[in-house]
XYZ file of N, CA and C in Angstrom:
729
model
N 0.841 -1.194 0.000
C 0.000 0.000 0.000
C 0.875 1.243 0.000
N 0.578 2.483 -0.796
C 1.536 3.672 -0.510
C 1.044 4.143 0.103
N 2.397 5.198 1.219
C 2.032 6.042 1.738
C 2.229 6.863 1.607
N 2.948 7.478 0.573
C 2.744 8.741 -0.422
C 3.236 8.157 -1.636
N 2.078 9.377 -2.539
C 2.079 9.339 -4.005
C 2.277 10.600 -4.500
N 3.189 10.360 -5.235
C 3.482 11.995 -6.147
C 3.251 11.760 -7.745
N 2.590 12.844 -7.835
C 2.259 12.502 -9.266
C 2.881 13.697 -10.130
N 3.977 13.680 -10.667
C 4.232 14.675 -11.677
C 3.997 15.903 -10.832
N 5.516 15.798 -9.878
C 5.274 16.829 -8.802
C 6.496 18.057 -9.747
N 6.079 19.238 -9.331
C 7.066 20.092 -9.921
C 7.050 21.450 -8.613
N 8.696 21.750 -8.664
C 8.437 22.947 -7.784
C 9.250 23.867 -7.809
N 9.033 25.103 -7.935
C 9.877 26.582 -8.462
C 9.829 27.560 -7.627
N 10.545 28.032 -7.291
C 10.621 29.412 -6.571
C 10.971 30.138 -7.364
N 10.167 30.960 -8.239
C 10.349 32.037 -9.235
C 11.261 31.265 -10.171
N 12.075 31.864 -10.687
C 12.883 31.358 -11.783
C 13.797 29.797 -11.603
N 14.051 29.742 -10.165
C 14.216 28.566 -10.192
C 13.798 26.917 -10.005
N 14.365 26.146 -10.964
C 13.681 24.842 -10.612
C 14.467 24.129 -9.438
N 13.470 23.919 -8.544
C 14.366 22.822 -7.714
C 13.700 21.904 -7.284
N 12.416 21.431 -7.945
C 11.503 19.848 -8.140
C 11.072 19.703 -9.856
N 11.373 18.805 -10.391
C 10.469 18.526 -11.265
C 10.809 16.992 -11.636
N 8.979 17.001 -12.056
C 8.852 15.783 -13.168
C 8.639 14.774 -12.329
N 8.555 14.681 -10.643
C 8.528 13.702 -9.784
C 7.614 12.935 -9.891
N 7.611 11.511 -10.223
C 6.168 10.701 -10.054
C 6.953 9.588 -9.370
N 6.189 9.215 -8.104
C 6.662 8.315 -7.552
C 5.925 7.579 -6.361
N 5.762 6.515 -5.687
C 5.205 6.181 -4.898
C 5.710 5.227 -3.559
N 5.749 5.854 -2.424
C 6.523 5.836 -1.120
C 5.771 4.100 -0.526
N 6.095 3.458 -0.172
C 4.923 2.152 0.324
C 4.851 2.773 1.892
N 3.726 2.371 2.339
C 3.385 2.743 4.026
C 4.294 2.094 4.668
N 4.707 2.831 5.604
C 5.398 1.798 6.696
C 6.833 1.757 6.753
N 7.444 2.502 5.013
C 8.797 2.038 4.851
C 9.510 3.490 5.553
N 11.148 2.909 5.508
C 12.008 3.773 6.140
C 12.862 4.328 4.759
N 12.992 5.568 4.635
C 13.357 6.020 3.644
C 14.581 7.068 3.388
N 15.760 7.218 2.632
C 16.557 8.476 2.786
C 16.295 9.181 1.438
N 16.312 10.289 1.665
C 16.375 11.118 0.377
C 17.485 11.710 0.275
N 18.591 11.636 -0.767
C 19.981 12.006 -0.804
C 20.206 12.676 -2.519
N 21.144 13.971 -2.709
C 21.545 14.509 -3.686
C 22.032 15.246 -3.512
N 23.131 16.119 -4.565
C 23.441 17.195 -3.994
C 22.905 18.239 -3.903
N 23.978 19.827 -3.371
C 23.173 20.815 -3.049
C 22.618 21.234 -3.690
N 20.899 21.626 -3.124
C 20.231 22.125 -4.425
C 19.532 21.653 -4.993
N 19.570 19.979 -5.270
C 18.770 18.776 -5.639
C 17.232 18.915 -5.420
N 16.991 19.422 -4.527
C 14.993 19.441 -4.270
C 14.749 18.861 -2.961
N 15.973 18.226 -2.050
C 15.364 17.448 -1.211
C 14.821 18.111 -0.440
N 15.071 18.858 0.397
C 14.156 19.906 1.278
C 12.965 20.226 0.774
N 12.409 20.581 -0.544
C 11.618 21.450 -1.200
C 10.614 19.933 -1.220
N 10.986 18.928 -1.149
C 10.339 17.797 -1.325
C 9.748 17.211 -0.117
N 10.084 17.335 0.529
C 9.638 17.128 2.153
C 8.827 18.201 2.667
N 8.941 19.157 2.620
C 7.743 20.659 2.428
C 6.932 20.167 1.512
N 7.005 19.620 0.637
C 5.420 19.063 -0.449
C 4.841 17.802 0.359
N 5.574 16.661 0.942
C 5.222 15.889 1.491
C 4.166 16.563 2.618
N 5.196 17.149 3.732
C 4.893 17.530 5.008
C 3.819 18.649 4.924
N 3.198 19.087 3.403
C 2.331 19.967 3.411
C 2.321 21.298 3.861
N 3.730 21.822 3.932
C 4.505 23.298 4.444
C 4.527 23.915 3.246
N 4.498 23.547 1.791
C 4.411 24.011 0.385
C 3.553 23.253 -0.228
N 2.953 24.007 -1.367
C 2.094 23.395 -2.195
C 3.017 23.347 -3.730
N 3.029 21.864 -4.211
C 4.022 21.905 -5.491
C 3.071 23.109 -6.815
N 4.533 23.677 -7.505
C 3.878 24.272 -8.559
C 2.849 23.654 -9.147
N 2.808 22.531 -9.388
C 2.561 21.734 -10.421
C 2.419 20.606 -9.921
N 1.776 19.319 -10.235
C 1.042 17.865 -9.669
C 0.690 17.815 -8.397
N 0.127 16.811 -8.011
C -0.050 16.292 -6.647
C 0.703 15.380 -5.692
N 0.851 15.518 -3.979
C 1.010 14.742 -3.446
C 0.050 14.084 -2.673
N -0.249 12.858 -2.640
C -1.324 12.247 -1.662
C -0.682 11.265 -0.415
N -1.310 11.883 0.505
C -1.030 10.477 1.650
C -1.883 9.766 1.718
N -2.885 9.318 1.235
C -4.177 8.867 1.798
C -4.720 9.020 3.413
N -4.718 10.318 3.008
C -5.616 10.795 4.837
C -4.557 10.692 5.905
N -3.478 9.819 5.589
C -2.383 10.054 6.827
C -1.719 11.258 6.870
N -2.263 11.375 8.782
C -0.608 12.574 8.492
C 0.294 12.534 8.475
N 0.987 13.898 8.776
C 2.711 13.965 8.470
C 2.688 14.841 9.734
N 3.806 14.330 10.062
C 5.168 15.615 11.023
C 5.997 16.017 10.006
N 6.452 17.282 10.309
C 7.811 17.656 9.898
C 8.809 18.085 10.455
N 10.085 17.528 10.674
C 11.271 17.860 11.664
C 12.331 18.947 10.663
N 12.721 19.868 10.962
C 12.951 21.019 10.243
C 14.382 20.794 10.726
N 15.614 21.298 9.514
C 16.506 21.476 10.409
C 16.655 22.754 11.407
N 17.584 21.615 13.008
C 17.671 22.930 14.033
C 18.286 24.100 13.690
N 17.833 25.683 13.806
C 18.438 26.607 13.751
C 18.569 27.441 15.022
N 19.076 28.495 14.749
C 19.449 29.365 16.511
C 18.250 29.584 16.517
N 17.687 29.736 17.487
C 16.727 30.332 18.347
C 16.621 32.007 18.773
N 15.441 32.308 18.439
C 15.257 33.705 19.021
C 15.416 33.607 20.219
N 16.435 34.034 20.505
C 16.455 34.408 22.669
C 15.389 35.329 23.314
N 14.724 36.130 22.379
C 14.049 37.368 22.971
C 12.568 36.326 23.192
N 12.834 35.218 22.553
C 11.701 34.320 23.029
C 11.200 33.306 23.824
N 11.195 33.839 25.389
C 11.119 32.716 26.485
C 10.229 31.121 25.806
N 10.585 30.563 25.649
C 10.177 29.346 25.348
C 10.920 28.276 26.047
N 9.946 26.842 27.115
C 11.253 26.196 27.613
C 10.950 24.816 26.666
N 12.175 24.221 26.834
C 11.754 22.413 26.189
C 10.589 22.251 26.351
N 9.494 22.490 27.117
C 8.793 21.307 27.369
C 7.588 22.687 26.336
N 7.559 24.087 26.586
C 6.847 24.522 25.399
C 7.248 24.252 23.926
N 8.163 24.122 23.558
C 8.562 23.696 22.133
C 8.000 22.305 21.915
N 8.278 21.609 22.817
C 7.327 19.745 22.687
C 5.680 20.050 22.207
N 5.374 21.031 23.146
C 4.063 20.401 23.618
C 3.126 21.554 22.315
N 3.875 22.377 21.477
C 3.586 22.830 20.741
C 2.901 21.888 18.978
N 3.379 20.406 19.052
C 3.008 19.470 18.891
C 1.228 19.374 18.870
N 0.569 19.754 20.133
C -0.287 19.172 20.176
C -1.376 20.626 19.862
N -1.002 21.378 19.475
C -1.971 22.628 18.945
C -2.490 22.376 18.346
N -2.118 21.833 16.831
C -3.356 21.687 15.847
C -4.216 20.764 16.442
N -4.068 20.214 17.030
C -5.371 19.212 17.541
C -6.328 20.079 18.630
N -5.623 20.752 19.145
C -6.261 21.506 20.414
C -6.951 22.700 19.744
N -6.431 23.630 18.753
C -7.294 24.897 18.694
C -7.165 25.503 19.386
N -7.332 26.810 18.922
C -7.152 27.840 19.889
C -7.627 27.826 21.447
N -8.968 27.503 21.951
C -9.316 27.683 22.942
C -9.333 27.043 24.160
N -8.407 24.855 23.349
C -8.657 24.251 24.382
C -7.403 24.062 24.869
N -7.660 23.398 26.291
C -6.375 23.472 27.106
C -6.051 21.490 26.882
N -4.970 21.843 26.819
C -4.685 20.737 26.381
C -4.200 19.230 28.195
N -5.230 18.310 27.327
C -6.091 17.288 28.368
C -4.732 16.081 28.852
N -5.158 15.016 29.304
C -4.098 14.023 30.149
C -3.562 13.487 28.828
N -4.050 13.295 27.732
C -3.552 12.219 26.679
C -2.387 13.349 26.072
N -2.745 14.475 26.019
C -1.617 15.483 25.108
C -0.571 15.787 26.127
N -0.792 15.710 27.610
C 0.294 15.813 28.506
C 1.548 14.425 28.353
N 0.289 13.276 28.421
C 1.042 12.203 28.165
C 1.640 11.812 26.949
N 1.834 12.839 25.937
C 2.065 12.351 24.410
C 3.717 13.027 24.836
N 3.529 14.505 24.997
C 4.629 15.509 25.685
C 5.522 14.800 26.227
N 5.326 14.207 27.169
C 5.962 13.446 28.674
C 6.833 12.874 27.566
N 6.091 11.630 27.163
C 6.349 10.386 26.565
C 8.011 10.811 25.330
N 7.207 11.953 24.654
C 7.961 11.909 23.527
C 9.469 12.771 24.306
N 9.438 13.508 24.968
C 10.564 13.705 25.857
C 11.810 12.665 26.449
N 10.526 11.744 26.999
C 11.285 10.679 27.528
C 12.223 9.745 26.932
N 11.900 9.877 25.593
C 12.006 9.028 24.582
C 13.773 9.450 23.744
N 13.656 10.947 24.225
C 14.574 11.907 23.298
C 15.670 12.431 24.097
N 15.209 11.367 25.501
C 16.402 11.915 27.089
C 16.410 13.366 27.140
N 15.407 13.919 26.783
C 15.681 15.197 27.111
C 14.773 15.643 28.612
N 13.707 14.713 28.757
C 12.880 14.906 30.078
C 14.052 15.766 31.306
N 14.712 15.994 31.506
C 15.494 16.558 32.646
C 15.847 18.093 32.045
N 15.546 18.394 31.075
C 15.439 19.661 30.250
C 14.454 20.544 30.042
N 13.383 19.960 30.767
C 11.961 20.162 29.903
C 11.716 21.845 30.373
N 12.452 21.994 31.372
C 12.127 23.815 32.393
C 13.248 24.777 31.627
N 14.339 24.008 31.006
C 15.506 25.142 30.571
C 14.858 25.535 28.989
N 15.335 26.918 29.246
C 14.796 27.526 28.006
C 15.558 27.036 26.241
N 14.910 27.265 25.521
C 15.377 26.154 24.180
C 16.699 26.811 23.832
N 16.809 27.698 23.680
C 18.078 28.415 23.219
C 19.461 28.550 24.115
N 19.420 28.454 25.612
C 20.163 27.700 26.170
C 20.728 25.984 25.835
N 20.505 25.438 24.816
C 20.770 23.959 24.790
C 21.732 23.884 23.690
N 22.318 22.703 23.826
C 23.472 22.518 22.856
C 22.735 22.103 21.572
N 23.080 22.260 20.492
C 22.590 21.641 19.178
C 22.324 20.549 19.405
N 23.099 19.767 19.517
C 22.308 18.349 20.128
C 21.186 18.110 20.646
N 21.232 18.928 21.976
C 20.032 18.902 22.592
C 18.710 19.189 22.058
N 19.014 20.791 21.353
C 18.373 21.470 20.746
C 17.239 20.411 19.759
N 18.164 19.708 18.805
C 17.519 18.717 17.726
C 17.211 17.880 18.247
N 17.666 16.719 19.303
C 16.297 16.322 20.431
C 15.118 17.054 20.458
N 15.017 18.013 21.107
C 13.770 18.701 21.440
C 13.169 18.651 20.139
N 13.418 19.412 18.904
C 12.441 19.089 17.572
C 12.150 17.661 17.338
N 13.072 17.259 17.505
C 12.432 15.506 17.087
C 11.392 15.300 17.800
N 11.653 15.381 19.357
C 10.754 15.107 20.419
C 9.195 15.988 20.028
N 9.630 16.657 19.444
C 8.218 17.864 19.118
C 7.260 17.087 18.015
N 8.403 16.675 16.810
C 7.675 15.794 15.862
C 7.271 14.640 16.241
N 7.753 14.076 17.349
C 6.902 12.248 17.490
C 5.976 12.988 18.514
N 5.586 14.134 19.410
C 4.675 14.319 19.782
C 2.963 14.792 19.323
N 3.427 14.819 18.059
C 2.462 15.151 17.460
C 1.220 13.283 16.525
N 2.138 12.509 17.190
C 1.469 11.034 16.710
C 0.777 11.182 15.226
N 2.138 11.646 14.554
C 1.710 11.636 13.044
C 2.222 9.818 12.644
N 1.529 9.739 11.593
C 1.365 8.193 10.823
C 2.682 8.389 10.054
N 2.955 9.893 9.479
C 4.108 9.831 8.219
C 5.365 10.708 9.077
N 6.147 10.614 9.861
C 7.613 11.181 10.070
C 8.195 11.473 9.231
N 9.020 12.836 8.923
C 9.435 13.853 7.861
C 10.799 14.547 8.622
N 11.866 13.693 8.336
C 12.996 14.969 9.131
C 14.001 15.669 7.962
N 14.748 16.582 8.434
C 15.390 17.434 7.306
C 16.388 17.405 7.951
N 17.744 16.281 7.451
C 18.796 16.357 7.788
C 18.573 16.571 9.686
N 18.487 15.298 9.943
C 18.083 15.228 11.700
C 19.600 14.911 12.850
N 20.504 14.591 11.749
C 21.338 13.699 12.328
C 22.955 14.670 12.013
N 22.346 16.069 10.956
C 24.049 16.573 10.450
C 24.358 17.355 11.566
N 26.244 17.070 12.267
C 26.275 17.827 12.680
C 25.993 17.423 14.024
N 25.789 16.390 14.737
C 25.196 16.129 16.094
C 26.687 15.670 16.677
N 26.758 15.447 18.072
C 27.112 15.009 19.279
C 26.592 13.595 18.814
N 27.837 12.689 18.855
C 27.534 11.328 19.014
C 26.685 10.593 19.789
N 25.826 11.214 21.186
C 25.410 10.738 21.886
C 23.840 10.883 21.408
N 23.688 12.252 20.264
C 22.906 12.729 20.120
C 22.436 12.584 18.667
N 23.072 11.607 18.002
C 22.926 10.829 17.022
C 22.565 9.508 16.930
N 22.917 9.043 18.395
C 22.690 7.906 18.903
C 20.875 7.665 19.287
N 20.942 8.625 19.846
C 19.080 8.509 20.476
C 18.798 8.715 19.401
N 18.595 9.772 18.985
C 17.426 9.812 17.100
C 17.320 8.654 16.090
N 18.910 8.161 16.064
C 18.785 7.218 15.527
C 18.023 6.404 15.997
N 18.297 5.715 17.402
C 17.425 4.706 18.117
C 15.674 4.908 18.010
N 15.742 6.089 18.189
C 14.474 6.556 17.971
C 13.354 6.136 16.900
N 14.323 6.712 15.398
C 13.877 6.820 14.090
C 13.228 4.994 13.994
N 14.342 4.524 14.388
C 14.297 2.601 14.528
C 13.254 2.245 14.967
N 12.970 2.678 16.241
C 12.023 2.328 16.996
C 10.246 2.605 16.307
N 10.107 3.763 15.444
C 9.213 4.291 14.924
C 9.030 3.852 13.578
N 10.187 3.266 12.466
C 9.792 2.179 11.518
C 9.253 1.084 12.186
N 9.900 0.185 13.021
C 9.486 -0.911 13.470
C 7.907 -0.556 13.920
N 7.768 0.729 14.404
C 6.374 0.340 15.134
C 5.379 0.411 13.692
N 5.724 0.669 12.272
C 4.970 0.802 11.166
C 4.575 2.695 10.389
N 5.073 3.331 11.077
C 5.528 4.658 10.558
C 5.682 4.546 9.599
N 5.911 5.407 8.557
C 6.746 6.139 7.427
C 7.553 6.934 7.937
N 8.733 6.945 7.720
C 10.073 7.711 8.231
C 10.814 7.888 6.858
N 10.924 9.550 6.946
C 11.292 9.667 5.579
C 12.396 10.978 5.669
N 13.881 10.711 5.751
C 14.957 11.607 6.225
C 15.259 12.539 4.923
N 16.019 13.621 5.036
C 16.475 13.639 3.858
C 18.300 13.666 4.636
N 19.088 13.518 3.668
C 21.093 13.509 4.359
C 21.622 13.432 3.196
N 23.129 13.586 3.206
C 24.033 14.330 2.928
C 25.111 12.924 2.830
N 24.908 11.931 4.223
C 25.605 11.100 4.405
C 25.297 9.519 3.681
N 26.288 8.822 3.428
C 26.110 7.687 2.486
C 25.591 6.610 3.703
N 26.018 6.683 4.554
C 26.215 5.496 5.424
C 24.834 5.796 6.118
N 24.396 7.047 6.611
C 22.980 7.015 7.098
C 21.805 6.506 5.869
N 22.137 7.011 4.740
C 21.237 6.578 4.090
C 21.303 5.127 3.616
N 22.035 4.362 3.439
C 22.301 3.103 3.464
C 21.349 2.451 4.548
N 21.749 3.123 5.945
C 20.379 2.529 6.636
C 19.246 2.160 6.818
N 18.596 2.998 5.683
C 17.439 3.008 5.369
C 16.986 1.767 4.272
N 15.258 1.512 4.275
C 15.137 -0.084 3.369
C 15.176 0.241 1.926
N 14.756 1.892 1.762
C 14.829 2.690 0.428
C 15.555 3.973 0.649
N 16.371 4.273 -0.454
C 16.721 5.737 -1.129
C 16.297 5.793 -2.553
N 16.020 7.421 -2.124
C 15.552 8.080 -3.077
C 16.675 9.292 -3.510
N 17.190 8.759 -4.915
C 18.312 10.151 -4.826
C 17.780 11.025 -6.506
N 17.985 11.877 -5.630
C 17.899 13.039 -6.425
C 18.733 14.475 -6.871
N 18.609 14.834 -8.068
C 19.313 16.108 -8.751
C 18.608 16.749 -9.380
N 17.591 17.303 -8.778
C 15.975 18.279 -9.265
C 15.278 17.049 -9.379
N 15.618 16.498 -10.671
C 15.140 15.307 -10.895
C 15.053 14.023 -10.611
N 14.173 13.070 -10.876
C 14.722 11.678 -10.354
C 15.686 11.298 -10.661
N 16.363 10.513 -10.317
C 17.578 9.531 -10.491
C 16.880 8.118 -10.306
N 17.105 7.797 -8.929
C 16.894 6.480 -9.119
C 15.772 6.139 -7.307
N 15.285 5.091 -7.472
C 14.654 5.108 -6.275
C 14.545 3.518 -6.068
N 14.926 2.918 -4.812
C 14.957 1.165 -4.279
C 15.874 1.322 -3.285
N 16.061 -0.174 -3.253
C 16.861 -0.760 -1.640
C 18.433 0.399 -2.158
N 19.186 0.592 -0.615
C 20.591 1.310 -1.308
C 21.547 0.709 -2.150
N 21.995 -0.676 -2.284
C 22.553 -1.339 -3.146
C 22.208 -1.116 -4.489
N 21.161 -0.770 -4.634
C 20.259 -0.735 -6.567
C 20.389 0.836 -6.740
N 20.412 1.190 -5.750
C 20.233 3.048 -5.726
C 21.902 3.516 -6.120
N 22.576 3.081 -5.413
C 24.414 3.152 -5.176
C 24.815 2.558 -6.233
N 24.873 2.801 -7.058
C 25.768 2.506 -8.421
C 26.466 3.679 -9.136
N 27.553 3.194 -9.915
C 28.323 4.004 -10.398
C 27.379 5.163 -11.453
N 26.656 4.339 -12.313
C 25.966 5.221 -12.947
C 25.073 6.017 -12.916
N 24.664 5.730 -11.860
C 23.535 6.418 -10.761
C 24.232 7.677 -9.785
N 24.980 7.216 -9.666
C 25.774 8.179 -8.659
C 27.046 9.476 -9.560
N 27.417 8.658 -10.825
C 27.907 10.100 -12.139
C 26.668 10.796 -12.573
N 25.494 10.218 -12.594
C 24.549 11.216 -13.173
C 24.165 12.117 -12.871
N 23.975 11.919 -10.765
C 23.655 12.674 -10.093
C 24.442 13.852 -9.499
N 25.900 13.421 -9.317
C 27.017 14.119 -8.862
C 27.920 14.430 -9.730
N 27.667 14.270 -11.358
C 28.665 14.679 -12.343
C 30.208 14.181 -12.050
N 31.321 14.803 -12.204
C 32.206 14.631 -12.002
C 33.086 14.869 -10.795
N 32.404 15.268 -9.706
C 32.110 14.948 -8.142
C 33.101 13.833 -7.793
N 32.349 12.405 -8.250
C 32.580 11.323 -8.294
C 33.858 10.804 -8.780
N 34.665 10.299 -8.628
C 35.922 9.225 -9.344
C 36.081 8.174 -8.403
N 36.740 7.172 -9.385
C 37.002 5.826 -9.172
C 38.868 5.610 -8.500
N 38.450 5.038 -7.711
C 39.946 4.922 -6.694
C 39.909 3.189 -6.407
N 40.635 2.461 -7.510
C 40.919 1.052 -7.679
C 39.433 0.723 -7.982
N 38.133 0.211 -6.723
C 37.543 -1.012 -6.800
C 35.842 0.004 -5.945
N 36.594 1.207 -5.581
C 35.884 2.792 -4.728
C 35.355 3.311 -5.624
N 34.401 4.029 -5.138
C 33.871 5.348 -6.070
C 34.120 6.231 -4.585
N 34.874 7.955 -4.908
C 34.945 8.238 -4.037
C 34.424 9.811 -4.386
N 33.571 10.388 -3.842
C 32.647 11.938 -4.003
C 33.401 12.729 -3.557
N 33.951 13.956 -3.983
C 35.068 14.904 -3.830
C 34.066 16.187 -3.338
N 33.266 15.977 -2.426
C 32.388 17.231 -2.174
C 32.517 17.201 -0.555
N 32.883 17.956 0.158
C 33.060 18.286 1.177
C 31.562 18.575 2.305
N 30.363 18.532 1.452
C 29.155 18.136 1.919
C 28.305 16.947 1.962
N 28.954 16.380 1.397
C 28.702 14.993 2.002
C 29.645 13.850 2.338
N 29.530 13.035 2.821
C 29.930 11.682 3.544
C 30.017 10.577 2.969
């Protein structure tokens, strides 16, 4: 069954293209990386998923499931008292509406997804006090609090504290297995390898399956041009943004 369908997705910000021609279909449940270089669409593609943009052009469908979207962490406005546990629990607004106060099940979603992200001993310090690490805990923790069906992160893992690569990861694991859609986008070969599908992209499709069928030489010159060279039995990417 899919759990997203794109149909002849296209997407422009004024003069530039940075989606097109996408038709493709995600199966429910699977764990997914989206990888290309800079510029490729992957961000712009996860905003069409996660429903933060509407594509120029075609459709995306989940069939009625939702989505989270995990954004990458940026600095924080300081002039904006906010602590961990308001950034979590900000999660549960769209369900609440403006007027209601949010009940034992949205406390317990909060709690839970904290607990989950070791950040529970954080939940009173304000967000912009925290280390990047921490920091991207807390968004993750924000996105599984929201008990979306489709998980959406943007580069969740660049850039972390080993300890703090460690939980998300564990995390992300824990949330395929339970039957999620988990759908990353990275930079890195070896995270995306993790995943049961990649999807790589350069505006356009390239190629999409397990990473072995995806990771090929010709797949990987098309996408990265001359990026790429061969070292004996290696293919080795000469770009300093990715892994």
């Amino acid at each position: 069954m899919a759990g997203v369908t794109l149909s002849d997705v296209h997407v422009d910000y004024g003069p530039i293209h940075a989606v097109g021609d996408l038709t493709l279909e995600i199966p429910a449940g699977a764990s997914v990386a989206i990888i290309g270089p800079n510029g490729s669409g992957k961000s712009s593609l996860l905003k069409v998923i996660g429903d933060v943009i509407d594509p120029t052009s075609g459709t995306c469908e989940t069939g009625g499931a939702s989505a989270a979207i995990v954004l990458q962490s940026t600095d924080v406005d300081q002039s904006v008292p906010l602590t961990v546990r308001d950034v979590v629990a900000m999660a549960r607004f769209p369900r609440l509406g403006l007027l209601k106060r949010p009940n034992a099940t949205d406390r317990a979603a909060v709690d839970s997804a904290m607990e989950r992200l070791e950040i529970s001993d954080l939940a009173n310090r304000q967000i912009h006090q925290l280390s990047g690490g921490q920091r991207q805990r807390a968004f993750v923790a924000q996105g599984l609090a929201q008990g979306a069906e489709i998980l959406l992160l943007d580069e969740p893992l660049t850039g972390l504290d080993v300890r703090s690569r460690s939980i998300i990861t564990s995390v992300l694991d824990d949330e395929h297995a339970a039957g999620r859609t988990v759908i990353t986008t990275t930079h890195n070969f070896d995270d995306a390898g993790r995943c049961e599908l990649v999807l790589l992209l350069a505006t356009s499709f390239i190629a999409f399956g397990p990473p072995e069928e995806v990771f090929t030489e010709e797949h990987l010159r098309t996408a990265f041009g001359g990026k790429f060279v061969r070292v004996g039995e290696t293919m080795v990417l000469d770009d300093p943004h990715h892994h």
